[in-house]
mmCIF file of C-alpha atoms in Angstrom:
data_model
loop_
_atom_site.group_PDB
_atom_site.id
_atom_site.type_symbol
_atom_site.label_atom_id
_atom_site.label_comp_id
_atom_site.label_asym_id
_atom_site.label_seq_id
_atom_site.Cartn_x
_atom_site.Cartn_y
_atom_site.Cartn_z
ATOM 1 C CA GLY R 1 53.307 314.572 100.043
ATOM 2 C CA GLU R 2 50.118 312.610 100.542
ATOM 3 C CA ASN R 3 49.539 311.162 103.973
ATOM 4 C CA VAL R 4 46.881 309.490 106.100
ATOM 5 C CA GLU R 5 46.615 310.187 109.814
ATOM 6 C CA GLN R 6 44.911 307.562 111.947
ATOM 7 C CA HIS R 7 43.660 307.996 115.524
ATOM 8 C CA PRO R 8 43.794 306.721 118.135
ATOM 9 C CA SER R 9 46.909 304.559 118.036
ATOM 10 C CA THR R 10 45.533 302.402 120.859
ATOM 11 C CA LEU R 11 41.920 301.878 121.896
ATOM 12 C CA SER R 12 40.643 299.820 124.796
ATOM 13 C CA VAL R 13 36.905 299.141 125.200
ATOM 14 C CA GLN R 14 34.698 296.895 127.271
ATOM 15 C CA GLU R 15 32.984 294.031 125.523
ATOM 16 C CA GLY R 16 29.657 295.211 124.136
ATOM 17 C CA ASP R 17 30.730 298.840 123.804
ATOM 18 C CA SER R 18 31.303 300.618 120.500
ATOM 19 C CA ALA R 19 34.688 301.477 119.012
ATOM 20 C CA VAL R 20 35.427 304.298 116.579
ATOM 21 C CA ILE R 21 38.647 304.791 114.631
ATOM 22 C CA LYS R 22 39.194 307.906 112.532
ATOM 23 C CA CYS R 23 41.416 308.662 109.564
ATOM 24 C CA THR R 24 42.166 311.960 107.867
ATOM 25 C CA TYR R 25 43.740 312.154 104.421
ATOM 26 C CA SER R 26 45.359 314.935 102.449
ATOM 27 C CA ASP R 27 44.865 314.018 98.769
ATOM 28 C CA SER R 28 41.471 315.278 97.609
ATOM 29 C CA ALA R 29 41.690 312.974 94.573
ATOM 30 C CA SER R 30 41.482 309.866 96.778
ATOM 31 C CA ASN R 31 38.514 307.776 95.705
ATOM 32 C CA TYR R 32 38.705 304.424 97.480
ATOM 33 C CA PHE R 33 38.934 303.901 101.234
ATOM 34 C CA PRO R 34 39.442 300.352 102.568
ATOM 35 C CA TRP R 35 39.820 299.191 106.156
ATOM 36 C CA TYR R 36 41.979 296.179 107.044
ATOM 37 C CA LYS R 37 42.085 294.057 110.180
ATOM 38 C CA GLN R 38 45.280 292.319 111.219
ATOM 39 C CA GLU R 39 45.052 289.738 113.959
ATOM 40 C CA LEU R 40 48.156 288.779 115.900
ATOM 41 C CA GLY R 41 50.591 286.871 113.703
ATOM 42 C CA LYS R 42 48.329 287.014 110.649
ATOM 43 C CA ARG R 43 48.142 288.985 107.449
ATOM 44 C CA PRO R 44 45.983 292.118 107.026
ATOM 45 C CA GLN R 45 42.562 291.380 105.542
ATOM 46 C CA LEU R 46 39.881 293.682 104.212
ATOM 47 C CA ILE R 47 36.866 294.077 106.474
ATOM 48 C CA ILE R 48 34.989 296.897 104.767
ATOM 49 C CA ASP R 49 35.564 299.542 102.111
ATOM 50 C CA ILE R 50 33.842 302.616 100.740
ATOM 51 C CA ARG R 51 34.110 304.580 97.519
ATOM 52 C CA SER R 52 34.006 308.322 97.132
ATOM 53 C CA ASN R 53 30.477 308.414 95.732
ATOM 54 C CA VAL R 54 29.038 306.899 98.945
ATOM 55 C CA GLY R 55 28.764 308.504 102.374
ATOM 56 C CA GLU R 56 28.164 305.455 104.523
ATOM 57 C CA LYS R 57 28.333 301.683 104.280
ATOM 58 C CA LYS R 58 27.364 299.050 106.811
ATOM 59 C CA ASP R 59 28.051 295.336 107.151
ATOM 60 C CA GLN R 60 26.529 293.788 110.267
ATOM 61 C CA ARG R 61 28.415 295.229 113.260
ATOM 62 C CA ILE R 62 30.849 297.331 111.277
ATOM 63 C CA ALA R 63 30.238 300.539 109.359
ATOM 64 C CA VAL R 64 32.334 303.127 107.596
ATOM 65 C CA THR R 65 31.455 306.793 107.069
ATOM 66 C CA LEU R 66 33.135 309.163 104.642
ATOM 67 C CA ASN R 67 33.166 312.955 104.654
ATOM 68 C CA LYS R 68 34.866 314.029 101.431
ATOM 69 C CA THR R 69 34.582 317.718 102.201
ATOM 70 C CA ALA R 70 36.455 317.346 105.475
ATOM 71 C CA LYS R 71 38.648 314.562 104.038
ATOM 72 C CA HIS R 72 38.087 312.105 106.805
ATOM 73 C CA PHE R 73 36.551 308.662 107.172
ATOM 74 C CA SER R 74 35.795 306.529 110.188
ATOM 75 C CA LEU R 75 35.344 302.894 111.147
ATOM 76 C CA HIS R 76 32.590 302.087 113.618
ATOM 77 C CA ILE R 77 32.351 298.736 115.388
ATOM 78 C CA THR R 78 29.260 298.149 117.528
ATOM 79 C CA GLU R 79 28.712 295.480 120.185
ATOM 80 C CA THR R 80 32.416 294.712 120.303
ATOM 81 C CA GLN R 81 33.552 291.186 121.064
ATOM 82 C CA PRO R 82 36.940 289.843 122.226
ATOM 83 C CA GLU R 83 37.599 288.505 118.701
ATOM 84 C CA ASP R 84 37.489 292.102 117.437
ATOM 85 C CA SER R 85 40.819 292.657 119.220
ATOM 86 C CA ALA R 86 43.373 293.329 116.472
ATOM 87 C CA VAL R 87 45.241 296.092 114.690
ATOM 88 C CA TYR R 88 43.097 298.050 112.230
ATOM 89 C CA PHE R 89 44.525 299.982 109.272
ATOM 90 C CA CYS R 90 42.776 302.537 107.126
ATOM 91 C CA ALA R 91 44.025 303.244 103.613
ATOM 92 C CA THR R 92 43.396 305.524 100.673
ATOM 93 C CA HIS R 93 43.775 304.937 96.943
ATOM 94 C CA THR R 94 43.984 307.537 94.210
ATOM 95 C CA GLY R 95 43.048 306.458 90.707
ATOM 96 C CA GLY R 96 44.975 303.190 90.727
ATOM 97 C CA PHE R 97 48.180 304.719 91.966
ATOM 98 C CA LYS R 98 49.999 304.308 95.233
ATOM 99 C CA THR R 99 48.072 303.031 98.238
ATOM 100 C CA ILE R 100 48.666 304.967 101.455
ATOM 101 C CA PHE R 101 48.064 303.273 104.814
ATOM 102 C CA GLY R 102 47.416 304.855 108.181
ATOM 103 C CA ALA R 103 49.754 303.947 111.040
ATOM 104 C CA GLY R 104 47.246 301.513 112.566
ATOM 105 C CA THR R 105 45.064 301.323 115.682
ATOM 106 C CA ARG R 106 45.526 298.585 118.225
ATOM 107 C CA LEU R 107 42.070 297.677 119.557
ATOM 108 C CA PHE R 108 41.703 295.772 122.803
ATOM 109 C CA VAL R 109 38.267 294.434 123.742
ATOM 110 C CA LYS R 110 38.094 293.457 127.402
ATOM 111 C CA ALA R 111 35.765 290.639 128.330
ATOM 112 C CA GLU F 1 42.962 278.140 95.049
ATOM 113 C CA ALA F 2 43.670 281.740 94.024
ATOM 114 C CA ASP F 3 45.954 283.304 96.580
ATOM 115 C CA ILE F 4 49.233 285.106 97.114
ATOM 116 C CA TYR F 5 52.178 283.027 98.272
ATOM 117 C CA GLN F 6 55.408 284.028 99.936
ATOM 118 C CA THR F 7 58.503 281.949 100.530
ATOM 119 C CA PRO F 8 60.262 281.384 102.757
ATOM 120 C CA ARG F 9 57.983 282.009 105.757
ATOM 121 C CA TYR F 10 60.966 282.330 108.106
ATOM 122 C CA LEU F 11 64.603 283.078 107.320
ATOM 123 C CA VAL F 12 67.672 283.589 109.497
ATOM 124 C CA ILE F 13 70.795 284.718 107.685
ATOM 125 C CA GLY F 14 74.144 286.306 108.405
ATOM 126 C CA THR F 15 75.112 289.919 107.827
ATOM 127 C CA GLY F 16 76.308 290.684 104.320
ATOM 128 C CA LYS F 17 74.421 287.861 102.612
ATOM 129 C CA LYS F 18 72.348 288.407 99.505
ATOM 130 C CA ILE F 19 68.790 287.169 99.772
ATOM 131 C CA THR F 20 65.693 287.027 97.601
ATOM 132 C CA LEU F 21 62.210 286.887 99.032
ATOM 133 C CA GLU F 22 59.738 285.242 96.705
ATOM 134 C CA CYS F 23 56.156 286.345 96.048
ATOM 135 C CA SER F 24 53.697 284.831 93.605
ATOM 136 C CA GLN F 25 49.995 285.428 93.094
ATOM 137 C CA THR F 26 47.539 283.330 91.145
ATOM 138 C CA MET F 27 44.761 285.911 90.998
ATOM 139 C CA GLY F 28 45.875 287.611 87.797
ATOM 140 C CA HIS F 29 46.251 290.948 89.544
ATOM 141 C CA ASP F 30 48.112 293.717 87.745
ATOM 142 C CA LYS F 31 49.428 295.605 90.752
ATOM 143 C CA MET F 32 51.821 294.180 93.343
ATOM 144 C CA TYR F 33 53.482 295.637 96.434
ATOM 145 C CA TRP F 34 56.135 294.916 99.047
ATOM 146 C CA TYR F 35 55.718 296.211 102.593
ATOM 147 C CA GLN F 36 57.997 296.029 105.611
ATOM 148 C CA GLN F 37 56.215 295.676 108.939
ATOM 149 C CA ASP F 38 57.436 295.127 112.470
ATOM 150 C CA PRO F 39 54.786 292.995 114.235
ATOM 151 C CA GLY F 40 51.545 294.934 114.637
ATOM 152 C CA MET F 41 53.150 298.172 113.587
ATOM 153 C CA GLU F 42 52.909 300.495 110.598
ATOM 154 C CA LEU F 43 53.131 299.176 107.032
ATOM 155 C CA HIS F 44 56.048 300.752 105.171
ATOM 156 C CA LEU F 45 55.885 300.570 101.376
ATOM 157 C CA ILE F 46 59.170 299.350 99.889
ATOM 158 C CA HIS F 47 58.351 298.833 96.189
ATOM 159 C CA TYR F 48 55.315 298.508 93.949
ATOM 160 C CA SER F 49 54.550 297.549 90.395
ATOM 161 C CA TYR F 50 51.727 298.454 88.011
ATOM 162 C CA GLY F 51 52.399 295.473 85.780
ATOM 163 C CA VAL F 52 55.069 293.588 83.841
ATOM 164 C CA ASN F 53 58.336 295.540 83.495
ATOM 165 C CA SER F 54 56.982 298.304 85.734
ATOM 166 C CA THR F 55 58.512 298.928 89.165
ATOM 167 C CA GLU F 56 58.434 301.946 91.447
ATOM 168 C CA LYS F 57 60.184 302.750 94.703
ATOM 169 C CA GLY F 58 58.238 303.321 97.882
ATOM 170 C CA ASP F 59 59.299 305.105 101.025
ATOM 171 C CA LEU F 60 61.811 302.536 102.245
ATOM 172 C CA SER F 61 63.418 301.088 99.140
ATOM 173 C CA SER F 62 67.022 302.260 98.960
ATOM 174 C CA GLU F 63 68.561 298.964 100.058
ATOM 175 C CA SER F 64 66.526 296.532 97.995
ATOM 176 C CA THR F 65 65.517 295.843 94.399
ATOM 177 C CA VAL F 66 62.550 294.163 92.718
ATOM 178 C CA SER F 67 61.706 292.813 89.299
ATOM 179 C CA ARG F 68 58.429 292.105 87.499
ATOM 180 C CA ILE F 69 59.176 289.886 84.526
ATOM 181 C CA ARG F 70 55.939 287.917 84.844
ATOM 182 C CA THR F 71 52.552 289.144 86.034
ATOM 183 C CA GLU F 72 52.364 286.612 88.815
ATOM 184 C CA HIS F 73 55.890 286.944 90.209
ATOM 185 C CA PHE F 74 57.402 289.876 92.168
ATOM 186 C CA PRO F 75 60.614 288.915 94.012
ATOM 187 C CA LEU F 76 62.419 291.262 96.420
ATOM 188 C CA THR F 77 66.222 291.159 96.691
ATOM 189 C CA LEU F 78 68.422 292.480 99.473
ATOM 190 C CA GLU F 79 71.949 292.733 98.099
ATOM 191 C CA SER F 80 73.665 292.825 101.489
ATOM 192 C CA ALA F 81 71.576 292.031 104.516
ATOM 193 C CA ARG F 82 72.085 293.948 107.755
ATOM 194 C CA PRO F 83 70.624 293.517 111.255
ATOM 195 C CA SER F 84 68.472 296.615 110.600
ATOM 196 C CA HIS F 85 66.668 294.575 107.908
ATOM 197 C CA THR F 86 65.282 292.270 110.576
ATOM 198 C CA SER F 87 61.532 292.565 110.172
ATOM 199 C CA GLN F 88 58.486 291.014 108.525
ATOM 200 C CA TYR F 89 58.059 291.493 104.786
ATOM 201 C CA LEU F 90 54.558 291.394 103.338
ATOM 202 C CA CYS F 91 53.765 291.057 99.658
ATOM 203 C CA ALA F 92 50.364 292.166 98.367
ATOM 204 C CA SER F 93 48.474 292.405 95.096
ATOM 205 C CA SER F 94 45.373 294.139 93.801
ATOM 206 C CA GLU F 95 43.382 294.508 90.632
ATOM 207 C CA THR F 96 43.129 298.061 89.347
ATOM 208 C CA SER F 97 42.101 297.715 85.719
ATOM 209 C CA THR F 98 38.441 298.200 86.666
ATOM 210 C CA GLY F 99 39.043 300.720 89.446
ATOM 211 C CA ASP F 100 40.687 300.443 92.832
ATOM 212 C CA THR F 101 40.011 297.285 94.786
ATOM 213 C CA GLU F 102 41.233 295.680 97.975
ATOM 214 C CA ALA F 103 44.782 294.494 98.433
ATOM 215 C CA PHE F 104 45.333 290.810 99.165
ATOM 216 C CA PHE F 105 48.310 290.087 101.383
ATOM 217 C CA GLY F 106 50.595 287.087 101.553
ATOM 218 C CA GLN F 107 51.410 285.342 104.828
ATOM 219 C CA GLY F 108 54.674 287.234 105.079
ATOM 220 C CA THR F 109 58.358 286.390 105.430
ATOM 221 C CA ARG F 110 59.832 286.915 108.860
ATOM 222 C CA LEU F 111 63.506 287.798 108.329
ATOM 223 C CA THR F 112 66.182 287.799 111.002
ATOM 224 C CA VAL F 113 69.672 289.031 110.158
ATOM 225 C CA VAL F 114 72.332 288.057 112.687
#
């Protein structure tokens, strides 16, 4: 069946460094790729998304890149800050059907 | 304010009890979901719905049921709670009539079965 693999499961960086989280998906019909951030004890919230007709999208310190041929997409966070510490989930959607989430990446930003 | 609401936020119940977790959204979204999540861990899809009178099972649904009689309401029922059901349950909704969009999550119900 369809699946999304997310790596790494845990990532620790120094404040100010960059962080990269990668996801690989199996369903070539996937057309929407959101990223969610879940802070401790809170609900997941969208931080950035990208659609299949776009290769890259940026919003201040965060960016997402998509390679449809290789079926992978990545989240890039630059100039990390302690408040970036959270669990990040990638997801894929296929034509309004079931959403598939990655297993999550726990990001620690050390001050 | 348009949002997605879950009640109760916390629940402690005994083994064998029947419980219903409530979820309502005021955003007019057509699609709704239930996820089970241990804190900070993977999101496991339990059930989802495309709209009124539509429900589908996810990966982890065999011990629970849902209904979608109204667009805004998507309750989850556990017929006989067990300690293995202890977890956080997250409800979510999204609008898909104009293409896929982000999912909005509720605050969650933290369930403990003793």
